[in-house]
XYZ file of N, CA and C in Angstrom:
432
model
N 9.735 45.809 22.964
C 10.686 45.115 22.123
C 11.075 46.030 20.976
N 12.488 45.514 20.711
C 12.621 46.789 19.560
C 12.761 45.852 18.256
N 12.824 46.245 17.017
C 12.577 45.354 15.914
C 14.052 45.437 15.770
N 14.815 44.185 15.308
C 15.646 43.819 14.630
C 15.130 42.988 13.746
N 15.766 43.198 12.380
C 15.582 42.285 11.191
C 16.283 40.683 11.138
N 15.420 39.831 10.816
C 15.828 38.723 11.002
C 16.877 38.369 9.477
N 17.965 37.716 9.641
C 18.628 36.907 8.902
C 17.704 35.783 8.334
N 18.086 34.844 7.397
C 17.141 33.786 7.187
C 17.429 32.599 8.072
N 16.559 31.786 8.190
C 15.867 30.749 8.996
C 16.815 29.992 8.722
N 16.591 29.095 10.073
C 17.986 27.798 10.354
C 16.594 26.923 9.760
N 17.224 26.189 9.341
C 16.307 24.854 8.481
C 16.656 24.226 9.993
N 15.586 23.045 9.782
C 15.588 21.684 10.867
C 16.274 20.393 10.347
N 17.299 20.502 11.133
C 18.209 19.059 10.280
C 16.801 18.166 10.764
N 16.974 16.987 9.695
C 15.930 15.743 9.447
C 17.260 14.341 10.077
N 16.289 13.598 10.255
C 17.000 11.975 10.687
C 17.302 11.858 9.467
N 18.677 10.965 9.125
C 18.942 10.892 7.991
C 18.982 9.102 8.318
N 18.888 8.275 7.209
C 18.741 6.817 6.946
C 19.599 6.207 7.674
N 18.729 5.001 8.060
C 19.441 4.233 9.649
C 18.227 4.459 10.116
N 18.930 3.342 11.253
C 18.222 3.212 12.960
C 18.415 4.007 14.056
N 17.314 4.720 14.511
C 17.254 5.963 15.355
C 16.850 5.230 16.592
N 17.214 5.882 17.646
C 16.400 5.683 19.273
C 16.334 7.433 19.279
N 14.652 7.806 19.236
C 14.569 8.774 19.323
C 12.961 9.139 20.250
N 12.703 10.158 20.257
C 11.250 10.806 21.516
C 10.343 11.455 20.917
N 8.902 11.247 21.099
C 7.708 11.289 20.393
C 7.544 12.854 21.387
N 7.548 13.617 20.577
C 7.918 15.167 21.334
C 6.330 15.504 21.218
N 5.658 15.150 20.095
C 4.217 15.698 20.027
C 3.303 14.422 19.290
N 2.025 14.188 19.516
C 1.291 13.495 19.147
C 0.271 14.060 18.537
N -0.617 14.831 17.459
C -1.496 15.247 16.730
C -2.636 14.340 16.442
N -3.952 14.331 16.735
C -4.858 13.828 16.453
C -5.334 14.866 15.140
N -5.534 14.064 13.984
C -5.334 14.824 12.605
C -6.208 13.743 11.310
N -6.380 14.449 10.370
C -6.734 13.573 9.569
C -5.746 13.069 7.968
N -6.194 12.457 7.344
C -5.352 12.299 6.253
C -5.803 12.639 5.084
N -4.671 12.553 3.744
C -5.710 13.067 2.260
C -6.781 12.383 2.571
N -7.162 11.536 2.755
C -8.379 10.664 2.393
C -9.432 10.750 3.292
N -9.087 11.496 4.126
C -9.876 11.620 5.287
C -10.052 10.341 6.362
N -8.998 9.862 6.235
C -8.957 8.731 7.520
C -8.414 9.477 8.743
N -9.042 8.630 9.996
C -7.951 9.246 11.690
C -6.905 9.021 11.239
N -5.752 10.010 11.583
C -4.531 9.904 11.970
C -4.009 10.171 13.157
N -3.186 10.142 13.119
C -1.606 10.332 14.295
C -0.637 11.006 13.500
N -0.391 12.319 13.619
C 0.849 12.722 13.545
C 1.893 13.118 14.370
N 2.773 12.174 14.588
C 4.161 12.443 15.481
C 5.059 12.788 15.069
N 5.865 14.056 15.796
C 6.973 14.568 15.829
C 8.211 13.951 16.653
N 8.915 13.242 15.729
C 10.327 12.420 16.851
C 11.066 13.382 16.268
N 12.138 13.403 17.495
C 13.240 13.888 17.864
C 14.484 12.780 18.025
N 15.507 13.207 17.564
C 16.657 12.546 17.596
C 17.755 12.939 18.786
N 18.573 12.221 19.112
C 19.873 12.572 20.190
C 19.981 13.875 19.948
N 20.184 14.799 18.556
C 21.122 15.682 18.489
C 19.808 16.966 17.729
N 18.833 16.629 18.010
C 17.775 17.473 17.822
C 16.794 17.212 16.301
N 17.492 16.299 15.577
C 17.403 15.963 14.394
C 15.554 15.334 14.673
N 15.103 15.590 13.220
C 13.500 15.621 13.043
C 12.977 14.656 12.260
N 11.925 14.000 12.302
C 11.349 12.575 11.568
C 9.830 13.188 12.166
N 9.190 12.751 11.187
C 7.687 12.623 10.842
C 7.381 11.216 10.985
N 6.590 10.901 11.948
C 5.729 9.521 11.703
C 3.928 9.305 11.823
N 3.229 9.189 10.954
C 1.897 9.568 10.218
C 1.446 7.296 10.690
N 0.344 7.436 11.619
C -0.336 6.462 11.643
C -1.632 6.453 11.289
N -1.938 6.064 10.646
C -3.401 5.740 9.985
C -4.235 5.013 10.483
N -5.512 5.231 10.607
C -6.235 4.488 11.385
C -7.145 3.814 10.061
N -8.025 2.457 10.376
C -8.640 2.045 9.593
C -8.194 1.207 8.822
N -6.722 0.871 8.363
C -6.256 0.193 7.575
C -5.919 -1.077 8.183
N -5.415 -1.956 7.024
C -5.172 -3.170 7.762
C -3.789 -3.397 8.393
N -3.358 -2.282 8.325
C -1.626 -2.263 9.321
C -1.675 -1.928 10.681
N -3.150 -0.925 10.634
C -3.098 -0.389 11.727
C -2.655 -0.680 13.379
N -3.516 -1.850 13.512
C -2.888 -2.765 14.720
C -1.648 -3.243 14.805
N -1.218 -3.700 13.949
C -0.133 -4.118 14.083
C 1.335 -3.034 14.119
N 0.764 -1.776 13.313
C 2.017 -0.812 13.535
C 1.558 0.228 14.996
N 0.572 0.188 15.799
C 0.555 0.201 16.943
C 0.761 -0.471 18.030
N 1.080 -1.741 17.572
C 1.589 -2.806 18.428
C 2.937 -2.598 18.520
N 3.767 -2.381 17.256
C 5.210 -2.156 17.247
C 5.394 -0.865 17.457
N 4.356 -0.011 18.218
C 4.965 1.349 18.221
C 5.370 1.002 19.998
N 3.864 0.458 20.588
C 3.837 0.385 22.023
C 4.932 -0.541 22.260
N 5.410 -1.589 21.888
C 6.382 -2.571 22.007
C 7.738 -2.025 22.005
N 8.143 -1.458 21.438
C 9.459 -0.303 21.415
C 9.491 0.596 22.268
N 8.372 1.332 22.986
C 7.910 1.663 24.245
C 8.168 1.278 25.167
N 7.317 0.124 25.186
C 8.202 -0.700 26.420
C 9.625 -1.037 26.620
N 10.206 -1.656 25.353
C 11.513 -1.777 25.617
C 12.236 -0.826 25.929
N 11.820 0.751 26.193
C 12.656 1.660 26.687
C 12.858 1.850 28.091
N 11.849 0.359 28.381
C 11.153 0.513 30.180
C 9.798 1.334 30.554
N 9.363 1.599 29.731
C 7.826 2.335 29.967
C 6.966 1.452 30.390
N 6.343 1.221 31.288
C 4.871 0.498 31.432
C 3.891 0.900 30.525
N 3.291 -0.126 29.828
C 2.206 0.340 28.963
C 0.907 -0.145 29.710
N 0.212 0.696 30.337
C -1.308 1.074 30.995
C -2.224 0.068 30.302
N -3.077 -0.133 31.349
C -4.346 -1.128 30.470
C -5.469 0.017 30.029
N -5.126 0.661 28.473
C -5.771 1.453 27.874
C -6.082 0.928 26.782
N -7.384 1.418 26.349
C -7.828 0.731 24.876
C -7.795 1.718 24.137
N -6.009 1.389 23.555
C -5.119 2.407 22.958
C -6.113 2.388 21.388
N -6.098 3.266 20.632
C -7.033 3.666 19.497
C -6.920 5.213 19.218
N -7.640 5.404 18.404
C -7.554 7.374 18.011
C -8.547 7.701 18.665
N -7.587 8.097 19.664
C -8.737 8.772 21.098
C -7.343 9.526 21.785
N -7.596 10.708 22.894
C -6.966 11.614 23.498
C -5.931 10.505 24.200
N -6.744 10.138 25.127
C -5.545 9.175 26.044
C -4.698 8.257 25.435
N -4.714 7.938 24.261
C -3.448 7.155 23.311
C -2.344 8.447 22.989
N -3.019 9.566 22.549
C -2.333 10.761 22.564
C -1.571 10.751 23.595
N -1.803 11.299 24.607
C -1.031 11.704 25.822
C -0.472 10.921 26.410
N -0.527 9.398 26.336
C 0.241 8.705 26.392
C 1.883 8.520 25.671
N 1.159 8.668 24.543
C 2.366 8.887 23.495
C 3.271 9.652 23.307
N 2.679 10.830 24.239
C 3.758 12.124 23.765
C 5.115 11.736 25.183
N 6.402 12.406 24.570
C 7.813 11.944 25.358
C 8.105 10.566 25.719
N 7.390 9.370 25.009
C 8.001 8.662 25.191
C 8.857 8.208 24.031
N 10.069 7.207 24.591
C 10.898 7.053 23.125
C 10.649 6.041 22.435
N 11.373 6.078 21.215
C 11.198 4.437 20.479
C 12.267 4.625 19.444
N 12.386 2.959 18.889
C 13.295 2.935 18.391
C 12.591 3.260 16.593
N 12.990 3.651 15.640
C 12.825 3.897 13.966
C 13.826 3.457 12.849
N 13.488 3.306 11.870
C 14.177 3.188 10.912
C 13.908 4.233 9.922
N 14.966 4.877 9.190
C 14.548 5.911 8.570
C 15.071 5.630 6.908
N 14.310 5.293 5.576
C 15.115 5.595 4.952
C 14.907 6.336 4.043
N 15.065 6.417 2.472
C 14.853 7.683 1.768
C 14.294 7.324 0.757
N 13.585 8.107 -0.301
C 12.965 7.732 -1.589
C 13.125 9.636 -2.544
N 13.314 9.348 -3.699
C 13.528 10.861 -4.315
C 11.963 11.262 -4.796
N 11.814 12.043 -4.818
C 10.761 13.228 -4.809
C 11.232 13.995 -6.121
N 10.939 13.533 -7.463
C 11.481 14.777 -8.281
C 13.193 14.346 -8.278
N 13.968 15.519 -7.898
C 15.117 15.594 -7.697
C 15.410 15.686 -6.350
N 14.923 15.763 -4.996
C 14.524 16.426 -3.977
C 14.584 14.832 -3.178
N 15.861 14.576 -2.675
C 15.938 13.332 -2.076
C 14.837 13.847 -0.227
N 13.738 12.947 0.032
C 13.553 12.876 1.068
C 12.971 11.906 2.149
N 13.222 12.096 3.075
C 13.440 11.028 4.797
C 12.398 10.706 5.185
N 12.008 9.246 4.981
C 10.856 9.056 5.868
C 11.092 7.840 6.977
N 9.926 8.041 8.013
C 10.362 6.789 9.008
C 9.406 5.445 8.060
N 10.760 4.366 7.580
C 9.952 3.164 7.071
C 9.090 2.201 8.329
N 9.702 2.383 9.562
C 9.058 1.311 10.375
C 9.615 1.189 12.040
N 8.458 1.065 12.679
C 9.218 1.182 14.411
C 9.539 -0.347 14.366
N 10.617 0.090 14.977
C 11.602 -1.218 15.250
C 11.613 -1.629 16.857
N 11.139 -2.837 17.239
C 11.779 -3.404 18.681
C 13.381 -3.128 19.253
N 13.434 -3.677 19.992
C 15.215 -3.403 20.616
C 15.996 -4.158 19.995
N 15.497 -5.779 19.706
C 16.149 -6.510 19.392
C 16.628 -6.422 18.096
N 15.305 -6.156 17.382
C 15.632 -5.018 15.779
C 16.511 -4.043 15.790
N 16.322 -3.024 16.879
C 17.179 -1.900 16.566
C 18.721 -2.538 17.082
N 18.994 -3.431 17.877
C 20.337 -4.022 18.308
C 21.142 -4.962 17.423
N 20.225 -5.623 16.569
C 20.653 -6.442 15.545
C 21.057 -5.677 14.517
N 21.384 -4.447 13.951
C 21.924 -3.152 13.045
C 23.097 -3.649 13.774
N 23.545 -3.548 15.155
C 25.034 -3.526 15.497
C 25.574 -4.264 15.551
N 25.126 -5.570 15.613
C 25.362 -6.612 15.689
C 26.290 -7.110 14.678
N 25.472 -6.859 13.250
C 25.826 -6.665 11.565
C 27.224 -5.680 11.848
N 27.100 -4.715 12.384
C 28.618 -3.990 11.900
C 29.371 -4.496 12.852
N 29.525 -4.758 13.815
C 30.340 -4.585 14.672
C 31.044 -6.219 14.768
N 30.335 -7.277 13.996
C 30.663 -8.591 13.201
C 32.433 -8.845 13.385
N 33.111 -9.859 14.042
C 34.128 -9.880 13.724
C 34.641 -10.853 12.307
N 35.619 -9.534 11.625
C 35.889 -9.363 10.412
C 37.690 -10.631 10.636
N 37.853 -10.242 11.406
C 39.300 -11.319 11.947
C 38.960 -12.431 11.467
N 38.276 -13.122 11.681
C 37.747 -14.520 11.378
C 36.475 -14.885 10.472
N 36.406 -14.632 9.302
C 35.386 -14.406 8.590
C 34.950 -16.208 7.958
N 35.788 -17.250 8.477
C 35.124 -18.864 8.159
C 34.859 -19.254 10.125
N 33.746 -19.763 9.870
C 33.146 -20.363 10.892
C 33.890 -20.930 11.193
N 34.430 -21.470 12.950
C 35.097 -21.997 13.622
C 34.570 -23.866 13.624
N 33.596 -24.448 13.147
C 33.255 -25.510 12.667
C 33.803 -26.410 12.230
């Protein structure tokens, strides 16, 4: 190989705020400041765009934001396996490429606006966003 000098680095566009249908590209068995199990996932968006989603184990959300992770799962048509999903390998590898739906929104940092995923959303969640816009505006008094 011969050396050419690199130009500077393409940054990674981030999901920007809204409802994503996006793919769990990597699953990390990891820990947190506090030293709790984690999950760190890498989603991917339609257009390559990047979101961080950090599950914690031990807390009292825990079940329940693994319930809405696998549930959004399914609604993509995935069969979810009779596994006793938890922070263990095979929840991992389960997890990795499949999709789900997110919500992403923002909080400032300093001056330094940045993106986090607030919450996995079901279908019916992520379908009810369109529902709201796409509202016909023609007739805005109930037909009643």
């Amino acid at each position: 190989m011969k050396f050419e000098r690199k130009s500077s680095r393409q940054s990674v566009p981030y999901l920007k705020e809204g409802k994503h249908d996006v793919t769990i590209i990597s699953c990390e068995m990891t820990k947190s400041k506090k030293d709790s199990n984690m999950f760190k996932m890498v989603l991917e968006g339609e257009n390559g765009e990047r979101a961080y989603y950090y599950l914690t184990f031990g807390t009292d959300y825990t079940e329940d934001n693994l319930q809405y992770l696998l549930t959004s799962i399914q609604d993509h048509g995935f069969d979810i396996p009779d596994l006793d999903f938890g922070y263990n390998k095979e929840t991992v590898q389960f997890l990795e490429d499949k999709k789900t739906y997110v919500e992403i929104d923002s909080e400032l940092d300093g001056k330094q606006k940045r993106y986090r995923v607030s919450k996995i959303l079901t279908l019916s969640e992520y379908e009810d966003s369109y529902d709201d816009e796409e509202s016909n505006n023609d007739y805005p008094f109930s037909e009643e």
